[in-house]
PDB file of C-alpha atoms in Angstrom:
ATOM      1  CA  ASP A   1       9.877  15.621  -9.123  1.00  0.00           C
ATOM      2  CA  LEU A   2       9.108  12.085  -8.336  1.00  0.00           C
ATOM      3  CA  GLU A   3      10.264   8.986 -10.750  1.00  0.00           C
ATOM      4  CA  ASP A   4       8.558   5.938 -11.587  1.00  0.00           C
ATOM      5  CA  HIS A   5      10.458   3.540  -9.513  1.00  0.00           C
ATOM      6  CA  PRO A   6      10.664   2.466  -6.384  1.00  0.00           C
ATOM      7  CA  VAL A   7      12.145   4.241  -2.939  1.00  0.00           C
ATOM      8  CA  SER A   8      12.577   1.990   0.069  1.00  0.00           C
ATOM      9  CA  THR A   9      11.119  -1.027   1.689  1.00  0.00           C
ATOM     10  CA  SER A  10       8.516  -0.317   5.062  1.00  0.00           C
ATOM     11  CA  PHE A  11       6.678  -2.257   7.445  1.00  0.00           C
ATOM     12  CA  GLY A  12       3.160  -1.013   8.401  1.00  0.00           C
ATOM     13  CA  ARG A  13      -0.648  -2.354   9.406  1.00  0.00           C
ATOM     14  CA  ILE A  14      -3.664  -1.975   6.899  1.00  0.00           C
ATOM     15  CA  VAL A  15      -5.382   1.251   8.747  1.00  0.00           C
ATOM     16  CA  SER A  16      -9.441   1.117   6.092  1.00  0.00           C
ATOM     17  CA  PHE A  17      -9.357  -0.925   3.283  1.00  0.00           C
ATOM     18  CA  ASP A  18     -12.780  -0.267   0.475  1.00  0.00           C
ATOM     19  CA  GLU A  19     -13.222  -3.391  -1.291  1.00  0.00           C
ATOM     20  CA  GLU A  20     -16.282  -1.926  -4.303  1.00  0.00           C
ATOM     21  CA  MET A  21     -13.880   0.744  -4.446  1.00  0.00           C
ATOM     22  CA  GLY A  22      -9.978  -1.558  -4.162  1.00  0.00           C
ATOM     23  CA  LEU A  23      -8.459   1.437  -3.024  1.00  0.00           C
ATOM     24  CA  GLY A  24      -6.938   0.932   0.866  1.00  0.00           C
ATOM     25  CA  GLU A  25      -4.784   2.931   3.616  1.00  0.00           C
ATOM     26  CA  LEU A  26      -1.910   1.943   6.113  1.00  0.00           C
ATOM     27  CA  VAL A  27       0.422   3.071   7.893  1.00  0.00           C
ATOM     28  CA  ALA A  28       3.649   2.770   7.793  1.00  0.00           C
ATOM     29  CA  ASP A  29       6.148   1.727  11.041  1.00  0.00           C
ATOM     30  CA  ASP A  30       7.068   5.099  10.946  1.00  0.00           C
ATOM     31  CA  GLY A  31       3.694   6.758  11.356  1.00  0.00           C
ATOM     32  CA  THR A  32       3.480   7.669   7.374  1.00  0.00           C
ATOM     33  CA  ARG A  33       0.248   7.216   5.632  1.00  0.00           C
ATOM     34  CA  LEU A  34       0.329   5.613   2.383  1.00  0.00           C
ATOM     35  CA  GLN A  35      -2.454   4.730  -0.058  1.00  0.00           C
ATOM     36  CA  PHE A  36      -2.961   1.297  -2.509  1.00  0.00           C
ATOM     37  CA  HIS A  37      -5.532   0.065  -4.664  1.00  0.00           C
ATOM     38  CA  CYS A  38      -5.909  -3.875  -4.954  1.00  0.00           C
ATOM     39  CA  VAL A  39      -4.212  -4.513  -7.855  1.00  0.00           C
ATOM     40  CA  GLU A  40      -0.743  -3.690  -5.454  1.00  0.00           C
ATOM     41  CA  LEU A  41      -1.612  -6.444  -2.642  1.00  0.00           C
ATOM     42  CA  VAL A  42       0.904  -9.339  -4.167  1.00  0.00           C
ATOM     43  CA  ASP A  43      -1.189 -12.511  -3.636  1.00  0.00           C
ATOM     44  CA  SER A  44      -4.331 -12.855  -5.867  1.00  0.00           C
ATOM     45  CA  ASN A  45      -7.451 -12.152  -2.904  1.00  0.00           C
ATOM     46  CA  ARG A  46      -7.450  -8.215  -3.975  1.00  0.00           C
ATOM     47  CA  THR A  47      -8.374  -8.335  -0.760  1.00  0.00           C
ATOM     48  CA  ILE A  48      -6.984  -7.366   2.707  1.00  0.00           C
ATOM     49  CA  ALA A  49      -8.336  -6.489   6.352  1.00  0.00           C
ATOM     50  CA  VAL A  50      -8.168  -3.942   8.754  1.00  0.00           C
ATOM     51  CA  GLY A  51      -5.198  -4.095  11.301  1.00  0.00           C
ATOM     52  CA  THR A  52      -3.828  -7.010   8.968  1.00  0.00           C
ATOM     53  CA  SER A  53       0.472  -6.326   9.549  1.00  0.00           C
ATOM     54  CA  VAL A  54       2.355  -5.722   5.815  1.00  0.00           C
ATOM     55  CA  THR A  55       5.112  -5.411   4.537  1.00  0.00           C
ATOM     56  CA  PHE A  56       5.343  -3.329   1.026  1.00  0.00           C
ATOM     57  CA  THR A  57       8.041  -0.989  -0.868  1.00  0.00           C
ATOM     58  CA  VAL A  58       6.725   3.068  -1.281  1.00  0.00           C
ATOM     59  CA  SER A  59       7.100   4.128  -5.222  1.00  0.00           C
ATOM     60  CA  ALA A  60       6.739   7.582  -6.721  1.00  0.00           C
ATOM     61  CA  LYS A  61       3.922   7.283  -8.588  1.00  0.00           C
ATOM     62  CA  LEU A  62       1.442   9.881 -10.403  1.00  0.00           C
ATOM     63  CA  GLY A  63       3.204  12.388  -8.528  1.00  0.00           C
ATOM     64  CA  ARG A  64       2.931  10.895  -4.739  1.00  0.00           C
ATOM     65  CA  TYR A  65       4.109   8.783  -2.993  1.00  0.00           C
ATOM     66  CA  GLU A  66       2.437   5.668  -2.593  1.00  0.00           C
ATOM     67  CA  ALA A  67       2.452   1.630  -1.355  1.00  0.00           C
ATOM     68  CA  SER A  68       2.948  -1.095  -4.119  1.00  0.00           C
ATOM     69  CA  GLY A  69       4.010  -4.943  -3.403  1.00  0.00           C
ATOM     70  CA  VAL A  70       1.605  -5.119  -0.328  1.00  0.00           C
ATOM     71  CA  ARG A  71       2.045  -8.489   1.672  1.00  0.00           C
ATOM     72  CA  ARG A  72       0.962 -10.405   5.043  1.00  0.00           C
ATOM     73  CA  ALA A  73       3.707  -9.506   7.535  1.00  0.00           C
TER      74      ALA A  73
END
């Protein structure tokens, strides 16, 4: 079972972001694709450009893995 705690820290880049919905997707350096919500962006901007390099934590939430603590690298 997935637990509600951070699993690991990774590097990657943003591959999509829907400003209206506040939902995005990134691809980790190992090729794993993860979704995130704009509240997970560490700065207060709540938006991020496609192609931006980021660091993030992989977390287990609601039975799936998501990116959290997304920071511009």
